[in-house]
Amino acid sequence: MPQLSDLDRHLPAPLAEAVAPLARLAQFKAGQTVMGHQDETSDVFVILEGTLRIELLSQNGREITLSDAGPGALVGEFAALDDQPRSATVMATTKASLARIPGAAFREAAFAHPESAEWLTRRLVRMLRQLNERIFELNALAVRSRLHCELLRFCLDTGFKGNEATITPSPTHAELANRIGTHREAVTRELRYLAEQGITSSSGRKLIVCDIARLAEIVRAAAGDVELIQRANQAGIGRGTT
């Protein structure tokens, strides 16, 4: 059972020490909303167990998935930092245990110590880099290339062994479409093609990327040496991966 004492595993020591006395344990079931878009709340959450999905909902009801977040991730810090309404909806996709920290206390503690402030700054810069990456993909790449990028990103985020990664539970075709700004049918067609080429396979709720090196080469050919490819290079993905 996750405990609030686990905070020091996920936050810089000065920040964890300052907010721990004010934190409360919050439990959510799969499908429950942690925070809603435009809510006027400012609590910050640290994920101790489970997975959350950050998303937006268009006026016609279409879901746009921004990202998924797992243990150790921080959500809700934007509203705590700028006193503005929530910028997205956050829902639990599994049973989740979260440390709930009052926004004002988090902000004060984060800026009170150089180590905490640097940690938060680096985190925000990393998010901006990821946002730049996705903006480039949406504006410069065709749907199939955006899917290739997303699959490679899954491999890097979930981990891989040798030249293979297993994504489990695998996102549905509709969920993948929501992540890359397209429709389910386009994802289904491209996944079928990748399976025919021996790059991916599926079994139940598992999506297996059988040849990460080849997938990375396809992404490189379409997008060049973007930051996603640089991450793959740093992780040792490329020709000769074993």
mmCIF file of C-alpha atoms in Angstrom:
data_model
loop_
_atom_site.group_PDB
_atom_site.id
_atom_site.type_symbol
_atom_site.label_atom_id
_atom_site.label_comp_id
_atom_site.label_asym_id
_atom_site.label_seq_id
_atom_site.Cartn_x
_atom_site.Cartn_y
_atom_site.Cartn_z
ATOM 1 C CA MET A 1 0.000 0.000 0.000
ATOM 2 C CA PRO A 2 1.552 3.345 -1.009
ATOM 3 C CA GLN A 3 2.268 5.732 1.846
ATOM 4 C CA LEU A 4 2.833 9.476 2.031
ATOM 5 C CA SER A 5 6.337 8.674 3.212
ATOM 6 C CA ASP A 6 6.989 7.626 -0.404
ATOM 7 C CA LEU A 7 6.989 11.313 -1.367
ATOM 8 C CA ASP A 8 10.726 11.549 -0.747
ATOM 9 C CA ARG A 9 11.251 9.040 -3.577
ATOM 10 C CA HIS A 10 9.586 11.341 -6.092
ATOM 11 C CA LEU A 11 10.346 14.902 -4.969
ATOM 12 C CA PRO A 12 13.597 16.688 -4.080
ATOM 13 C CA ALA A 13 14.371 16.225 -0.400
ATOM 14 C CA PRO A 14 13.708 19.854 0.666
ATOM 15 C CA LEU A 15 10.380 19.905 -1.202
ATOM 16 C CA ALA A 16 9.242 16.528 0.122
ATOM 17 C CA GLU A 17 10.133 17.523 3.681
ATOM 18 C CA ALA A 18 8.204 20.789 3.422
ATOM 19 C CA VAL A 19 4.967 19.432 1.906
ATOM 20 C CA ALA A 20 4.746 16.018 3.595
ATOM 21 C CA PRO A 21 3.003 17.326 6.761
ATOM 22 C CA LEU A 22 0.297 18.946 4.603
ATOM 23 C CA ALA A 23 -0.188 16.111 2.111
ATOM 24 C CA ARG A 24 -3.174 13.799 2.198
ATOM 25 C CA LEU A 25 -3.616 10.381 0.595
ATOM 26 C CA ALA A 26 -6.274 10.352 -2.145
ATOM 27 C CA GLN A 27 -7.630 7.163 -3.708
ATOM 28 C CA PHE A 28 -9.299 6.985 -7.126
ATOM 29 C CA LYS A 29 -10.960 4.175 -9.047
ATOM 30 C CA ALA A 30 -10.409 3.630 -12.759
ATOM 31 C CA GLY A 31 -12.561 6.118 -14.668
ATOM 32 C CA GLN A 32 -12.810 8.647 -11.856
ATOM 33 C CA THR A 33 -11.968 12.288 -12.537
ATOM 34 C CA VAL A 34 -9.092 13.700 -10.498
ATOM 35 C CA MET A 35 -9.565 17.235 -11.833
ATOM 36 C CA GLY A 36 -11.660 18.768 -14.579
ATOM 37 C CA HIS A 37 -10.752 21.220 -17.310
ATOM 38 C CA GLN A 38 -11.363 24.800 -16.101
ATOM 39 C CA ASP A 39 -11.890 23.707 -12.487
ATOM 40 C CA GLU A 40 -10.884 26.472 -10.095
ATOM 41 C CA THR A 41 -8.822 24.279 -7.806
ATOM 42 C CA SER A 42 -5.061 24.281 -7.283
ATOM 43 C CA ASP A 43 -4.078 21.091 -5.444
ATOM 44 C CA VAL A 44 -1.002 19.325 -6.769
ATOM 45 C CA PHE A 45 -0.946 15.524 -7.003
ATOM 46 C CA VAL A 46 2.000 13.146 -6.911
ATOM 47 C CA ILE A 47 1.182 9.701 -8.296
ATOM 48 C CA LEU A 48 2.203 7.021 -5.811
ATOM 49 C CA GLU A 49 0.493 4.130 -7.597
ATOM 50 C CA GLY A 50 -1.553 3.728 -10.782
ATOM 51 C CA THR A 51 -1.882 5.660 -14.024
ATOM 52 C CA LEU A 52 -3.609 8.920 -14.915
ATOM 53 C CA ARG A 53 -4.564 10.303 -18.322
ATOM 54 C CA ILE A 54 -4.346 14.014 -19.148
ATOM 55 C CA GLU A 55 -6.800 14.969 -21.873
ATOM 56 C CA LEU A 56 -8.997 17.646 -23.416
ATOM 57 C CA LEU A 57 -12.527 17.264 -24.753
ATOM 58 C CA SER A 58 -13.618 19.181 -27.851
ATOM 59 C CA GLN A 59 -17.092 20.709 -28.168
ATOM 60 C CA ASN A 60 -18.164 17.852 -30.453
ATOM 61 C CA GLY A 61 -17.166 15.313 -27.802
ATOM 62 C CA ARG A 62 -13.844 14.193 -29.279
ATOM 63 C CA GLU A 63 -11.214 13.227 -26.718
ATOM 64 C CA ILE A 64 -7.687 14.542 -27.261
ATOM 65 C CA THR A 65 -5.134 12.663 -25.192
ATOM 66 C CA LEU A 66 -2.196 14.818 -24.145
ATOM 67 C CA SER A 67 -0.258 12.243 -22.153
ATOM 68 C CA ASP A 68 -0.419 9.430 -19.621
ATOM 69 C CA ALA A 69 1.332 9.673 -16.267
ATOM 70 C CA GLY A 70 2.469 6.930 -13.905
ATOM 71 C CA PRO A 71 4.093 6.553 -10.477
ATOM 72 C CA GLY A 72 6.362 9.440 -9.570
ATOM 73 C CA ALA A 73 4.709 11.908 -11.938
ATOM 74 C CA LEU A 74 3.344 15.265 -10.862
ATOM 75 C CA VAL A 75 -0.004 16.627 -12.085
ATOM 76 C CA GLY A 76 -1.851 19.843 -11.367
ATOM 77 C CA GLU A 77 1.158 22.075 -10.862
ATOM 78 C CA PHE A 78 0.146 24.618 -13.533
ATOM 79 C CA ALA A 79 -2.820 25.933 -11.527
ATOM 80 C CA ALA A 80 -0.726 25.981 -8.357
ATOM 81 C CA LEU A 81 1.927 28.117 -10.056
ATOM 82 C CA ASP A 82 -0.202 30.659 -11.946
ATOM 83 C CA ASP A 83 -3.534 30.697 -10.041
ATOM 84 C CA GLN A 84 -5.449 30.016 -13.266
ATOM 85 C CA PRO A 85 -8.160 27.371 -13.872
ATOM 86 C CA ARG A 86 -7.135 23.824 -14.722
ATOM 87 C CA SER A 87 -5.706 23.506 -18.237
ATOM 88 C CA ALA A 88 -6.880 19.911 -18.821
ATOM 89 C CA THR A 89 -8.950 17.055 -17.438
ATOM 90 C CA VAL A 90 -7.118 14.336 -15.519
ATOM 91 C CA MET A 91 -8.713 10.922 -15.081
ATOM 92 C CA ALA A 92 -7.556 7.707 -13.456
ATOM 93 C CA THR A 93 -7.134 4.918 -16.006
ATOM 94 C CA THR A 94 -6.380 2.393 -13.258
ATOM 95 C CA LYS A 95 -6.881 2.285 -9.525
ATOM 96 C CA ALA A 96 -4.644 5.100 -8.305
ATOM 97 C CA SER A 97 -3.174 6.353 -5.038
ATOM 98 C CA LEU A 98 -2.111 9.997 -5.034
ATOM 99 C CA ALA A 99 -0.514 12.377 -2.571
ATOM 100 C CA ARG A 100 -2.667 15.515 -2.569
ATOM 101 C CA ILE A 101 -0.784 18.719 -1.718
ATOM 102 C CA PRO A 102 -2.372 22.186 -1.297
ATOM 103 C CA GLY A 103 -1.320 24.300 -4.259
ATOM 104 C CA ALA A 104 -0.203 27.363 -2.283
ATOM 105 C CA ALA A 105 1.957 25.224 -0.002
ATOM 106 C CA PHE A 106 3.529 23.464 -2.969
ATOM 107 C CA ARG A 107 4.341 26.750 -4.706
ATOM 108 C CA GLU A 108 5.876 28.277 -1.580
ATOM 109 C CA ALA A 109 7.969 25.205 -0.852
ATOM 110 C CA ALA A 110 9.121 24.802 -4.465
ATOM 111 C CA PHE A 111 10.530 28.327 -4.582
ATOM 112 C CA ALA A 112 11.923 28.328 -1.046
ATOM 113 C CA HIS A 113 14.952 26.170 -1.816
ATOM 114 C CA PRO A 114 17.281 26.326 -4.862
ATOM 115 C CA GLU A 115 17.298 22.528 -5.287
ATOM 116 C CA SER A 116 13.503 22.383 -5.438
ATOM 117 C CA ALA A 117 13.259 25.384 -7.754
ATOM 118 C CA GLU A 118 15.827 23.897 -10.147
ATOM 119 C CA TRP A 119 14.009 20.543 -10.135
ATOM 120 C CA LEU A 120 10.701 22.214 -10.988
ATOM 121 C CA THR A 121 12.284 24.392 -13.684
ATOM 122 C CA ARG A 122 13.915 21.399 -15.368
ATOM 123 C CA ARG A 123 10.618 19.532 -15.251
ATOM 124 C CA LEU A 124 8.756 22.403 -16.929
ATOM 125 C CA VAL A 125 11.462 22.764 -19.598
ATOM 126 C CA ARG A 126 11.219 19.031 -20.330
ATOM 127 C CA MET A 127 7.464 19.411 -20.791
ATOM 128 C CA LEU A 128 8.022 22.304 -23.213
ATOM 129 C CA ARG A 129 10.454 20.204 -25.237
ATOM 130 C CA GLN A 130 7.908 17.394 -25.434
ATOM 131 C CA LEU A 131 5.245 19.894 -26.498
ATOM 132 C CA ASN A 132 7.518 21.238 -29.246
ATOM 133 C CA GLU A 133 8.076 17.676 -30.416
ATOM 134 C CA ARG A 134 4.354 17.002 -30.707
ATOM 135 C CA ILE A 135 3.631 20.325 -32.425
ATOM 136 C CA PHE A 136 6.240 19.449 -35.039
ATOM 137 C CA GLU A 137 4.731 16.008 -35.590
ATOM 138 C CA LEU A 138 1.174 17.332 -35.944
ATOM 139 C CA ASN A 139 2.180 20.017 -38.435
ATOM 140 C CA ALA A 140 4.942 18.343 -40.436
ATOM 141 C CA LEU A 141 4.219 14.608 -40.511
ATOM 142 C CA ALA A 142 1.574 12.443 -42.135
ATOM 143 C CA VAL A 143 -0.678 10.302 -39.964
ATOM 144 C CA ARG A 144 1.338 7.121 -40.448
ATOM 145 C CA SER A 145 4.553 8.897 -39.417
ATOM 146 C CA ARG A 146 2.861 10.364 -36.349
ATOM 147 C CA LEU A 147 1.835 6.839 -35.350
ATOM 148 C CA HIS A 148 5.410 5.612 -35.839
ATOM 149 C CA CYS A 149 6.622 8.404 -33.554
ATOM 150 C CA GLU A 150 4.027 7.545 -30.916
ATOM 151 C CA LEU A 151 4.955 3.863 -30.957
ATOM 152 C CA LEU A 152 8.640 4.705 -30.609
ATOM 153 C CA ARG A 153 7.770 7.030 -27.732
ATOM 154 C CA PHE A 154 5.882 4.182 -26.037
ATOM 155 C CA CYS A 155 8.956 1.966 -26.404
ATOM 156 C CA LEU A 156 11.177 4.571 -24.773
ATOM 157 C CA ASP A 157 8.730 5.341 -21.977
ATOM 158 C CA THR A 158 7.718 1.785 -21.078
ATOM 159 C CA GLY A 159 11.135 0.170 -21.557
ATOM 160 C CA PHE A 160 12.487 -2.437 -23.900
ATOM 161 C CA LYS A 161 14.716 -5.492 -23.927
ATOM 162 C CA GLY A 162 17.126 -5.972 -26.785
ATOM 163 C CA ASN A 163 15.295 -4.946 -29.935
ATOM 164 C CA GLU A 164 11.779 -5.584 -28.625
ATOM 165 C CA ALA A 165 9.260 -3.781 -26.437
ATOM 166 C CA THR A 166 5.966 -5.001 -25.020
ATOM 167 C CA ILE A 167 3.306 -2.376 -24.387
ATOM 168 C CA THR A 168 0.755 -3.710 -21.920
ATOM 169 C CA PRO A 169 -2.035 -3.024 -21.563
ATOM 170 C CA SER A 170 -1.888 -1.761 -25.114
ATOM 171 C CA PRO A 171 -3.883 1.362 -25.983
ATOM 172 C CA THR A 172 -6.895 0.748 -28.182
ATOM 173 C CA HIS A 173 -6.815 1.938 -31.779
ATOM 174 C CA ALA A 174 -9.207 4.734 -30.795
ATOM 175 C CA GLU A 175 -6.917 5.796 -27.942
ATOM 176 C CA LEU A 176 -3.913 5.873 -30.269
ATOM 177 C CA ALA A 177 -5.937 7.964 -32.702
ATOM 178 C CA ASN A 178 -6.772 10.433 -29.920
ATOM 179 C CA ARG A 179 -3.068 10.776 -29.139
ATOM 180 C CA ILE A 180 -1.993 11.622 -32.681
ATOM 181 C CA GLY A 181 -4.961 13.597 -33.986
ATOM 182 C CA THR A 182 -6.582 11.161 -36.403
ATOM 183 C CA HIS A 183 -9.333 8.537 -36.560
ATOM 184 C CA ARG A 184 -9.369 4.895 -35.513
ATOM 185 C CA GLU A 185 -9.540 3.501 -39.053
ATOM 186 C CA ALA A 186 -6.246 5.169 -40.027
ATOM 187 C CA VAL A 187 -4.510 3.643 -36.990
ATOM 188 C CA THR A 188 -5.955 0.207 -37.753
ATOM 189 C CA ARG A 189 -4.690 0.324 -41.353
ATOM 190 C CA GLU A 190 -1.180 1.329 -40.358
ATOM 191 C CA LEU A 191 -0.896 -1.201 -37.533
ATOM 192 C CA ARG A 192 -1.970 -3.901 -39.983
ATOM 193 C CA TYR A 193 0.797 -2.776 -42.368
ATOM 194 C CA LEU A 194 3.399 -2.735 -39.572
ATOM 195 C CA ALA A 195 2.372 -6.258 -38.572
ATOM 196 C CA GLU A 196 2.736 -7.439 -42.174
ATOM 197 C CA GLN A 197 6.248 -5.972 -42.182
ATOM 198 C CA GLY A 198 7.160 -7.811 -38.988
ATOM 199 C CA ILE A 199 7.642 -4.590 -37.007
ATOM 200 C CA THR A 200 4.736 -5.113 -34.624
ATOM 201 C CA SER A 201 2.469 -7.890 -33.456
ATOM 202 C CA SER A 202 -0.399 -8.098 -30.995
ATOM 203 C CA SER A 203 -1.708 -10.642 -28.537
ATOM 204 C CA GLY A 204 -4.729 -9.842 -26.421
ATOM 205 C CA ARG A 205 -4.053 -6.530 -24.670
ATOM 206 C CA LYS A 206 -0.368 -6.648 -25.596
ATOM 207 C CA LEU A 207 1.188 -4.679 -28.431
ATOM 208 C CA ILE A 208 4.679 -5.927 -29.218
ATOM 209 C CA VAL A 209 7.155 -3.830 -31.163
ATOM 210 C CA CYS A 210 9.346 -6.606 -32.556
ATOM 211 C CA ASP A 211 11.944 -4.441 -34.296
ATOM 212 C CA ILE A 212 12.512 -1.139 -32.490
ATOM 213 C CA ALA A 213 15.634 -0.366 -34.519
ATOM 214 C CA ARG A 214 13.704 -0.567 -37.768
ATOM 215 C CA LEU A 215 10.887 1.552 -36.328
ATOM 216 C CA ALA A 216 13.453 4.178 -35.287
ATOM 217 C CA GLU A 217 14.917 4.192 -38.808
ATOM 218 C CA ILE A 218 11.443 4.750 -40.280
ATOM 219 C CA VAL A 219 10.924 7.690 -37.912
ATOM 220 C CA ARG A 220 14.349 9.101 -38.777
ATOM 221 C CA ALA A 221 13.641 8.856 -42.512
ATOM 222 C CA ALA A 222 10.369 10.793 -42.100
ATOM 223 C CA ALA A 223 11.303 13.326 -39.410
ATOM 224 C CA GLY A 224 15.089 13.568 -39.371
ATOM 225 C CA ASP A 225 17.133 13.683 -36.193
ATOM 226 C CA VAL A 226 14.377 15.137 -34.024
ATOM 227 C CA GLU A 227 14.557 14.997 -30.242
ATOM 228 C CA LEU A 228 12.663 11.695 -30.211
ATOM 229 C CA ILE A 229 15.410 10.139 -32.329
ATOM 230 C CA GLN A 230 18.062 11.659 -30.093
ATOM 231 C CA ARG A 231 16.361 9.990 -27.125
ATOM 232 C CA ALA A 232 16.381 6.701 -29.030
ATOM 233 C CA ASN A 233 20.083 7.089 -29.788
ATOM 234 C CA GLN A 234 20.844 7.769 -26.133
ATOM 235 C CA ALA A 235 18.878 4.661 -25.173
ATOM 236 C CA GLY A 236 20.994 2.576 -27.583
ATOM 237 C CA ILE A 237 18.291 2.042 -30.196
ATOM 238 C CA GLY A 238 19.593 1.860 -33.744
ATOM 239 C CA ARG A 239 21.163 -0.386 -36.299
ATOM 240 C CA GLY A 240 22.789 -3.288 -34.551
ATOM 241 C CA THR A 241 20.532 -3.185 -31.500
ATOM 242 C CA THR A 242 20.469 -6.606 -29.883
#
